Short mmCIF file of C-alpha atoms and ligand atoms in Angstrom, two decimals:
data_model
loop_
_atom_site.label_atom_id
_atom_site.label_comp_id
_atom_site.label_asym_id
_atom_site.label_seq_id
_atom_site.Cartn_x
_atom_site.Cartn_y
_atom_site.Cartn_z
CA UNK S 1387 -35.30 -4.89 -23.59
CA UNK S 1388 -38.14 -3.57 -21.30
CA UNK S 1389 -38.66 -6.94 -19.87
CA UNK S 1390 -35.13 -7.87 -19.05
CA UNK S 1391 -35.23 -4.38 -17.17
CA UNK S 1392 -38.26 -5.47 -15.44
CA UNK S 1393 -36.87 -8.63 -14.43
CA UNK S 1394 -33.59 -7.07 -13.10
CA UNK S 1395 -35.80 -4.73 -11.12
CA UNK S 1396 -37.82 -7.50 -9.51
CA UNK S 1397 -34.53 -9.26 -8.66
CA UNK S 1398 -33.35 -6.59 -7.06
CA UNK S 1399 -36.07 -6.23 -4.49
CA UNK S 1400 -35.79 -9.88 -3.54
CA UNK S 1401 -31.76 -9.43 -3.23
CA UNK S 1402 -32.44 -6.84 -0.80
CA UNK S 1403 -33.51 -9.08 1.90
CA UNK S 1404 -29.77 -10.55 1.72
CA UNK S 1405 -28.44 -7.22 2.79
CA UNK S 1406 -26.31 -7.07 5.84
CA UNK S 1407 -28.03 -5.78 9.03
CA UNK S 1408 -25.47 -2.68 8.88
CA UNK S 1409 -26.61 -2.01 5.33
CA UNK S 1410 -30.18 -2.11 5.85
CA UNK S 1411 -29.70 -0.04 9.11
CA UNK S 1412 -27.75 2.69 7.05
CA UNK S 1413 -30.38 2.55 4.07
CA UNK S 1414 -32.94 3.25 6.74
CA UNK S 1415 -31.09 6.22 8.35
CA UNK S 1416 -30.41 7.45 5.00
CA UNK S 1417 -33.78 6.96 3.39
CA UNK S 1418 -36.12 7.20 6.33
CA UNK S 1419 -34.28 8.94 9.16
CA UNK S 1420 -35.03 5.96 11.14
CA UNK S 1421 -33.81 6.75 14.40
CA UNK S 1422 -34.26 3.35 15.71
CA UNK S 1423 -31.87 2.10 13.12
CA UNK S 1424 -29.49 4.66 14.18
CA UNK S 1425 -29.42 3.35 17.62
CA UNK S 1426 -28.67 0.25 16.51
CA UNK S 1427 -25.62 1.32 14.29
CA UNK S 1428 -24.57 3.35 17.13
CA UNK S 1429 -24.64 0.52 19.59
CA UNK S 1430 -22.23 -1.29 16.89
CA UNK S 1431 -19.92 1.09 15.90
CA UNK S 1432 -19.77 4.02 18.75
CA UNK S 1433 -17.45 1.26 21.16
CA UNK S 1434 -15.25 0.48 18.23
CA UNK S 1435 -15.08 4.00 17.16
CA UNK S 1436 -13.75 4.64 20.70
CA UNK S 1437 -11.26 2.37 20.59
CA UNK S 1438 -10.25 3.32 16.98
CA UNK S 1439 -9.73 7.20 17.96
CA UNK S 1440 -7.66 6.19 21.29
CA UNK S 1441 -5.55 4.12 19.12
CA UNK S 1442 -5.18 6.76 16.43
CA UNK S 1443 -3.81 9.25 19.16
CA UNK S 1444 -6.79 11.03 20.66
CA UNK S 1445 -6.49 11.63 24.38
CA UNK S 1446 -8.70 9.64 26.43
CA UNK S 1447 -10.57 12.73 27.81
CA UNK S 1448 -11.54 13.79 23.88
CA UNK S 1449 -12.38 10.24 22.55
CA UNK S 1450 -15.84 10.29 23.23
CA UNK S 1451 -16.28 13.87 21.83
CA UNK S 1452 -14.72 12.45 18.72
CA UNK S 1453 -17.06 9.77 18.44
CA UNK S 1454 -19.97 11.75 19.33
CA UNK S 1455 -18.90 14.20 16.47
CA UNK S 1456 -18.39 11.26 14.31
CA UNK S 1457 -21.71 9.59 14.81
CA UNK S 1458 -23.63 12.50 14.36
CA UNK S 1459 -21.76 13.34 10.96
CA UNK S 1460 -22.84 10.00 10.00
CA UNK S 1461 -26.36 10.77 10.57
CA UNK S 1462 -26.07 14.14 8.73
CA UNK S 1463 -23.90 13.15 5.98
CA UNK S 1464 -26.15 9.62 5.45
CA UNK S 1465 -27.41 10.97 2.03
CA UNK S 1466 -24.05 10.74 0.90
CA UNK S 1467 -23.86 6.75 1.58
CA UNK S 1468 -23.83 4.71 -1.36
CA UNK S 1469 -23.71 0.91 -0.61
CA UNK S 1470 -22.73 0.20 -4.05
CA UNK S 1471 -19.70 1.75 -3.88
CA UNK S 1472 -18.64 1.61 -0.06
CA UNK S 1473 -19.74 -0.99 2.73
CA UNK S 1474 -20.88 0.81 6.00
CA UNK S 1475 -17.77 0.25 8.06
CA UNK S 1476 -15.89 1.26 4.99
CA UNK S 1477 -17.93 4.43 5.00
CA UNK S 1478 -17.91 5.09 8.58
CA UNK S 1479 -14.08 4.68 8.72
CA UNK S 1480 -13.77 7.68 6.39
CA UNK S 1481 -16.25 9.83 7.84
CA UNK S 1482 -14.49 9.12 11.24
CA UNK S 1483 -10.67 9.74 9.67
CA UNK S 1484 -11.99 12.97 8.10
CA UNK S 1485 -13.84 14.09 11.35
CA UNK S 1486 -10.65 13.59 13.27
CA UNK S 1487 -8.24 15.33 11.02
CA UNK S 1488 -10.78 18.08 10.69
CA UNK S 1489 -10.76 18.53 14.36
CA UNK S 1490 -7.17 18.38 14.90
CA UNK S 1491 -6.20 20.61 12.03
CA UNK S 1492 -9.29 22.99 12.00
CA UNK S 1493 -9.37 22.88 8.08
CA UNK S 1494 -10.90 20.79 5.51
CA UNK S 1495 -8.98 18.45 3.23
CA UNK S 1496 -9.18 18.45 -0.40
CA UNK S 1497 -11.90 15.95 -1.56
CA UNK S 1498 -12.56 14.60 -5.11
CA UNK S 1499 -15.57 15.43 -7.17
CA UNK S 1500 -18.91 13.64 -6.38
CA UNK S 1501 -19.92 11.53 -9.33
CA UNK S 1502 -22.94 13.17 -10.87
CA UNK S 1503 -24.91 9.73 -10.46
CA UNK S 1504 -24.54 9.64 -6.95
CA UNK S 1505 -27.10 12.33 -6.48
CA UNK S 1506 -29.50 11.14 -9.12
CA UNK S 1507 -29.61 7.48 -8.01
CA UNK S 1508 -32.34 6.20 -6.25
CA UNK S 1509 -32.45 2.15 -6.42
CA UNK S 1510 -29.05 0.21 -5.91
CA UNK S 1511 -28.11 -2.45 -7.73
CA UNK S 1512 -28.33 -5.17 -5.37
CA UNK S 1513 -26.11 -7.48 -6.93
CA UNK S 1514 -23.27 -5.10 -6.60
CA UNK S 1515 -24.23 -4.48 -3.10
CA UNK S 1516 -24.08 -7.97 -2.16
CA UNK S 1517 -21.03 -8.43 -4.00
CA UNK S 1518 -19.05 -5.80 -2.31
CA UNK S 1519 -20.40 -7.15 1.11
CA UNK S 1520 -18.87 -10.31 0.26
CA UNK S 1521 -15.79 -9.05 -0.73
CA UNK S 1522 -15.64 -6.94 2.62
CA UNK S 1523 -15.80 -10.22 4.55
CA UNK S 1524 -13.22 -11.88 2.59
CA UNK S 1525 -10.99 -8.42 3.44
CA UNK S 1526 -11.61 -8.79 6.94
CA UNK S 1527 -11.09 -12.49 7.15
CA UNK S 1528 -7.54 -11.80 5.44
CA UNK S 1529 -6.90 -9.03 8.15
CA UNK S 1530 -7.58 -11.75 10.93
CA UNK S 1531 -5.48 -14.33 9.49
CA UNK S 1532 -2.45 -11.83 9.42
CA UNK S 1533 0.67 -12.45 11.49
CA UNK S 1534 0.43 -9.93 14.64
CA UNK S 1535 3.44 -7.84 13.30
CA UNK S 1536 1.73 -7.69 9.87
CA UNK S 1537 -1.56 -6.98 11.25
CA UNK S 1538 -0.27 -4.29 13.70
CA UNK S 1539 1.40 -2.63 10.38
CA UNK S 1540 -1.72 -2.41 8.53
CA UNK S 1541 -3.71 -1.15 11.18
CA UNK S 1542 -1.05 1.51 11.93
CA UNK S 1543 -1.19 2.55 8.04
CA UNK S 1544 -5.01 2.91 8.16
CA UNK S 1545 -5.16 4.93 11.69
CA UNK S 1546 -2.95 7.33 10.00
CA UNK S 1547 0.20 6.40 12.04
CA UNK S 1548 2.53 6.08 9.01
CA UNK S 1549 3.53 8.67 6.60
CA UNK S 1550 3.65 7.60 2.75
CA UNK S 1551 7.15 6.97 2.84
CA UNK S 1552 6.59 4.83 5.83
CA UNK S 1553 4.07 2.93 4.05
CA UNK S 1554 6.11 2.53 0.96
CA UNK S 1555 9.44 1.50 2.84
CA UNK S 1556 7.59 -0.90 5.07
CA UNK S 1557 8.72 -4.51 4.31
CA UNK S 1558 6.53 -7.22 4.73
CA UNK S 1559 3.57 -4.77 4.62
CA UNK S 1560 0.94 -6.88 2.85
CA UNK S 1561 -1.09 -3.84 1.20
CA UNK S 1562 -1.23 -5.56 -2.30
CA UNK S 1563 -2.71 -8.99 -0.89
CA UNK S 1564 -5.01 -7.14 1.57
CA UNK S 1565 -6.14 -5.10 -1.31
CA UNK S 1566 -6.34 -7.59 -3.89
CA UNK S 1567 -8.92 -9.43 -1.98
CA UNK S 1568 -11.51 -6.63 -2.78
CA UNK S 1569 -9.99 -5.69 -6.22
CA UNK S 1570 -12.46 -8.02 -7.97
CA UNK S 1571 -15.60 -6.35 -7.03
CA UNK S 1572 -13.78 -3.10 -7.64
CA UNK S 1573 -13.07 -3.91 -10.96
CA UNK S 1574 -16.60 -4.47 -11.71
CA UNK S 1575 -17.31 -1.10 -9.83
CA UNK S 1576 -14.72 0.43 -12.10
CA UNK S 1577 -16.60 -0.50 -15.25
CA UNK S 1578 -20.14 0.87 -13.87
CA UNK S 1579 -18.50 3.89 -12.90
CA UNK S 1580 -17.40 4.41 -16.78
CA UNK S 1581 -20.97 3.95 -17.69
CA UNK S 1582 -22.10 6.77 -15.28
CA UNK S 1583 -20.40 9.49 -17.23
CA UNK V 380 -10.96 11.28 -20.95
CA UNK V 381 -9.83 8.56 -18.35
CA UNK V 382 -8.90 5.97 -20.90
CA UNK V 383 -5.56 7.68 -21.79
CA UNK V 384 -4.59 7.98 -18.26
CA UNK V 385 -1.61 5.74 -17.86
CA UNK V 386 0.40 7.22 -14.80
CA UNK V 387 -1.60 6.84 -11.55
CA UNK V 388 -1.49 7.17 -7.74
CA UNK V 389 0.90 4.92 -6.16
CA UNK V 390 -0.64 2.52 -3.31
CA UNK V 391 1.49 4.26 -0.30
CA UNK V 392 0.40 7.63 -1.44
CA UNK V 393 -3.41 6.50 -1.74
CA UNK V 394 -3.60 4.78 1.62
CA UNK V 395 -1.85 7.83 3.15
CA UNK V 396 -4.62 9.80 1.47
CA UNK V 397 -7.16 7.69 2.83
CA UNK V 398 -5.73 7.52 6.42
CA UNK V 399 -5.72 11.39 6.21
CA UNK V 400 -1.94 11.36 6.71
CA UNK V 401 -0.90 12.68 3.35
CA UNK V 402 0.38 16.46 3.57
CA UNK V 403 -2.28 18.73 2.00
CA UNK V 404 -0.34 19.81 -0.94
CA UNK V 405 -0.14 16.09 -2.15
CA UNK V 406 -3.89 15.38 -1.02
CA UNK V 407 -4.89 18.33 -3.61
CA UNK V 408 -3.13 16.18 -6.14
CA UNK V 409 -4.97 12.76 -5.16
CA UNK V 410 -8.27 14.40 -4.91
CA UNK V 411 -7.57 16.10 -8.57
CA UNK V 412 -6.83 13.07 -9.87
CA UNK V 413 -9.29 10.82 -8.47
CA UNK V 414 -11.76 13.21 -9.88
CA UNK V 415 -10.69 12.30 -13.30
CA UNK V 416 -9.63 8.79 -12.81
CA UNK V 417 -12.11 5.67 -12.35
CA UNK V 418 -9.30 3.23 -12.01
CA UNK V 419 -8.12 5.69 -9.17
CA UNK V 420 -11.32 6.15 -7.44
CA UNK V 421 -11.92 2.43 -7.33
CA UNK V 422 -8.37 1.87 -5.65
CA UNK V 423 -9.43 4.58 -3.16
CA UNK V 424 -12.61 2.80 -2.71
CA UNK V 425 -10.36 -0.39 -1.95
CA UNK V 426 -8.08 1.26 0.57
CA UNK V 427 -11.36 2.56 2.45
CA UNK V 428 -12.46 -1.14 2.57
CA UNK V 429 -9.27 -1.96 4.22
CA UNK V 430 -9.85 1.01 6.78
CA UNK V 431 -13.05 -0.28 7.42
CA UNK V 432 -12.07 -3.96 8.02
CA UNK V 433 -9.51 -2.28 10.51
CA UNK V 434 -12.10 -0.13 12.33
CA UNK V 435 -14.40 -3.43 12.46
CA UNK V 436 -11.67 -5.40 14.17
CA UNK V 437 -11.00 -2.49 16.66
CA UNK V 438 -11.24 -3.61 20.41
CA UNK V 439 -14.39 -2.05 22.05
CA UNK V 440 -13.99 0.81 24.45
CA UNK V 441 -16.72 1.11 27.27
CA UNK V 442 -18.96 4.29 26.52
CA UNK V 443 -19.55 6.42 29.51
CA UNK V 444 -23.43 6.41 30.73
CA UNK V 445 -25.06 9.36 29.35
CA UNK V 446 -23.43 9.44 25.70
CA UNK V 447 -25.74 7.61 23.86
CA UNK V 448 -28.69 9.87 25.05
CA UNK V 449 -26.52 12.79 24.32
CA UNK V 450 -25.95 11.77 20.58
CA UNK V 451 -29.64 10.60 20.25
CA UNK V 452 -30.91 13.81 21.68
CA UNK V 453 -28.89 15.61 19.03
CA UNK V 454 -30.10 14.13 16.09
CA UNK V 455 -32.22 16.84 15.38
CA UNK V 456 -29.93 20.06 16.25
CA UNK V 457 -30.08 22.36 13.54
CA UNK V 458 -26.35 22.63 11.76
CA UNK V 459 -24.90 24.56 9.10
CA UNK V 460 -24.63 22.59 5.67
CA UNK V 461 -21.37 22.02 4.47
CA UNK V 462 -20.56 22.92 1.06
CA UNK V 463 -20.39 20.08 -1.42
CA UNK V 464 -17.24 19.64 -3.23
CA UNK V 465 -16.71 21.77 -6.49
CA UNK V 466 -17.45 20.36 -9.74
CA UNK V 467 -15.09 20.78 -12.77
CA UNK V 468 -14.52 24.16 -14.59
CA UNK V 469 -12.93 24.11 -17.73
CA UNK V 470 -9.58 22.46 -17.58
CA UNK V 471 -9.99 22.77 -13.60
CA UNK V 472 -10.73 19.75 -11.38
CA UNK V 473 -13.33 20.20 -8.73
CA UNK V 474 -10.40 20.23 -5.89
CA UNK V 475 -8.31 22.68 -7.78
CA UNK V 476 -11.46 25.06 -8.38
CA UNK V 477 -11.96 24.78 -4.37
CA UNK V 478 -8.14 25.70 -3.90
CA UNK V 479 -8.71 28.74 -6.24
CA UNK V 480 -11.96 29.77 -4.36
CA UNK V 481 -13.81 29.37 -7.55
CA UNK V 482 -11.82 32.25 -9.57
CA UNK V 483 -9.48 31.85 -12.21
CA UNK V 484 -5.95 31.57 -11.49
CA UNK V 485 -3.86 34.99 -11.03
CA UNK V 486 -0.87 34.08 -12.69
CA UNK V 487 2.67 35.37 -11.77
CA UNK V 488 5.57 35.20 -14.24
CA UNK V 489 8.51 33.29 -13.62
CA UNK V 490 10.69 34.00 -16.50
CA UNK V 491 11.20 32.24 -20.02
CA UNK V 492 7.17 32.39 -20.41
CA UNK V 493 6.66 30.37 -17.63
CA UNK V 494 4.04 31.33 -15.10
CA UNK V 495 2.79 30.09 -11.55
CA UNK V 496 -0.10 30.40 -9.18
CA UNK V 497 0.27 29.34 -5.72
CA UNK V 498 -2.51 27.35 -4.48
CA UNK V 499 -1.28 26.40 -1.09
CA UNK V 500 1.61 27.05 1.03
CA UNK V 501 2.51 26.32 4.33
CA UNK V 502 4.63 23.80 6.55
CA UNK V 503 3.53 20.86 4.94
CA UNK V 504 4.81 22.01 1.75
CA UNK V 505 3.32 23.82 -1.30
CA UNK V 506 0.96 23.36 -4.14
CA UNK V 507 1.06 25.34 -7.26
CA UNK V 508 -0.12 25.65 -10.66
CA UNK V 509 2.71 25.89 -13.69
CA UNK V 510 2.04 27.18 -17.04
CA UNK V 511 4.85 25.82 -19.69
CA UNK V 512 4.70 27.14 -23.29
CA UNK V 513 4.58 24.66 -25.92
CA UNK V 514 7.94 23.31 -26.59
CA UNK V 515 9.43 25.02 -23.56
CA UNK V 516 11.37 23.17 -20.64
CA UNK V 517 9.87 23.36 -17.11
CA UNK V 518 12.47 25.55 -15.13
CA UNK V 519 15.14 23.41 -13.70
CA UNK V 520 14.50 22.72 -10.25
CA UNK V 521 15.31 20.86 -6.97
CA UNK V 522 12.79 19.40 -4.51
CA UNK V 523 13.36 18.08 -1.01
CA UNK V 524 11.36 15.08 -0.89
CA UNK V 525 8.58 13.89 -2.99
CA UNK V 526 7.12 16.02 -6.08
CA UNK V 527 3.90 15.06 -7.54
CA UNK V 528 2.97 16.82 -10.94
CA UNK V 529 -0.24 16.18 -12.49
CA UNK V 530 -1.00 17.49 -16.39
CA UNK V 531 -4.12 19.76 -16.65
CA UNK V 532 -3.49 20.90 -20.29
CA UNK V 533 -1.04 19.63 -22.73
CA UNK V 534 1.58 17.44 -21.76
CA UNK V 535 5.26 16.97 -21.16
CA UNK V 536 8.20 14.27 -21.35
CA UNK V 537 10.98 13.66 -19.51
CA UNK V 538 13.68 10.70 -19.10
CA UNK V 539 10.84 8.92 -17.41
CA UNK V 540 8.39 8.96 -20.08
CA UNK V 541 5.56 10.86 -21.40
CA UNK V 542 2.74 12.70 -19.73
CA UNK V 543 -0.94 13.48 -20.73
CA UNK V 544 -3.79 15.23 -19.13
CA UNK V 545 -4.52 13.44 -16.00
CA UNK V 546 -1.33 11.85 -15.54
CA UNK V 547 0.63 12.10 -12.40
CA UNK V 548 4.68 11.94 -12.31
CA UNK V 549 6.04 10.92 -9.15
CA UNK V 550 9.24 12.29 -8.45
CA UNK V 551 11.54 11.42 -5.61
CA UNK V 552 14.53 13.79 -4.72
CA UNK V 553 16.83 11.38 -6.44
CA UNK V 554 15.10 12.13 -9.66
CA UNK V 555 16.80 14.89 -11.89
CA UNK V 556 14.54 15.52 -14.45
CA UNK V 557 14.01 18.10 -17.19
CA UNK V 558 10.29 17.99 -18.35
CA UNK V 559 9.99 19.46 -21.62
CA UNK V 560 6.23 20.90 -22.59
CA UNK V 561 4.74 19.28 -25.53
CA UNK V 562 4.80 21.00 -29.14
CA UNK V 563 1.36 22.24 -29.91
CA UNK V 564 -0.84 23.26 -26.73
CA UNK V 565 0.80 25.09 -23.87
CA UNK V 566 1.17 22.86 -20.57
CA UNK V 567 -0.59 23.60 -17.43
CA UNK V 568 0.25 21.46 -14.52
CA UNK V 569 -0.78 21.07 -10.68
CA UNK V 570 2.70 20.32 -8.95
CA UNK V 571 2.73 19.70 -5.17
CA UNK V 572 6.12 19.51 -3.30
CA UNK V 573 6.72 18.34 0.32
CA UNK V 574 9.37 21.21 0.45
CA UNK V 575 9.56 24.78 -0.95
CA UNK V 576 10.22 24.03 -4.84
CA UNK V 577 13.56 25.94 -5.76
CA UNK V 578 13.96 26.97 -9.51
CA UNK V 579 17.64 27.68 -10.35
CA UNK V 580 17.50 28.23 -14.16
CA UNK V 581 15.16 31.56 -14.17
CA UNK V 582 15.39 33.21 -11.18
CA UNK V 583 18.40 34.23 -9.24
CA UNK V 584 18.40 32.41 -5.59
CA UNK V 585 18.46 35.84 -3.96
CA UNK V 586 15.15 36.75 -5.63
CA UNK V 587 13.35 33.63 -4.80
CA UNK V 588 11.98 34.87 -1.53
CA UNK V 589 10.13 37.54 -3.29
CA UNK V 590 8.69 35.16 -5.85
CA UNK V 591 7.79 32.80 -3.18
CA UNK V 592 9.01 29.82 -4.94
ZN1 ZN C 281 -5.20 7.08 -11.81
#
């Protein structure tokens, strides 16, 4: 048993080299408060975030204030980033949506309980991190292959432009298709979540 | 605990929650259910990944000069630490504990042994805790649009099925349902509607403003 654990740990170290740039930046920010890594993350995400918040309805004059706020939240909440559960873009997406709404409504929104293991965990399971990265890439390709109307609907849904009933009623919204791409990796994750309780 | 959950959060509602476009009372139910249900937590992560793919695919907008320096210069600023989401207390999941500000619910009698405690009331709808004695019906009520009801203790049944601890019933305005609390343990639910919930059986309509229901 002990040797198995040890072997797994060694494999983990080796596999980390295969992590995507984004994951490595974010881990360096989380674990070492690495400002250089944050600069690289900023250069990748800030211009996209500006496009994102403008599409989500922010006035052009306010867009950069929101981007600044989101990027600073990313830096300050980095301890909550967990590469086993969310790819960097997913995590930043959620931080961005939460911040944009907090700014508009001036109140926080209900958040699920944190998993207890999140605080204690030190070494991520490299296999799970890599699997999630790959599934996320597949998901991105799937999004790219949608026809323009479908893609527009998906963007609207995740930019917060559609209500739950709009989403439920939208015909041809390939929510299921999109999501099933990432379902497999998350099934694995679900079993692991169970073990964490 | 999550083994027995059989009624989950539908995709459209989860996508709207992730996108931050779900009315607050419903968001409270989703956050509470996710706190207890690993399947829906995994589903929430899947929707976040879809949102991340949308973000990654966005056209870049040029940043004004000096913005990068401003952000880099603010990294060491002192900030107020945000409180972490509350954890579970007894039968109440963390988000409900937060909505109660960490205190036990203050129940108000509705008649027929039924009690309620309002958690959130605003122009987006309302969220409340309902206490229904074992074996009693939930007061007959109508609601404008969507109603989400999550069981926190005991259970109830109606024409659509049986709901246990953790289960969420999704009812739309065309569902006429008379939920009946299980025998045995008294039933406590978290209920959210996007219109003021109106009970017709126990409280005359004219009194409803006084009960804020
Ligand atoms: Zn569920």
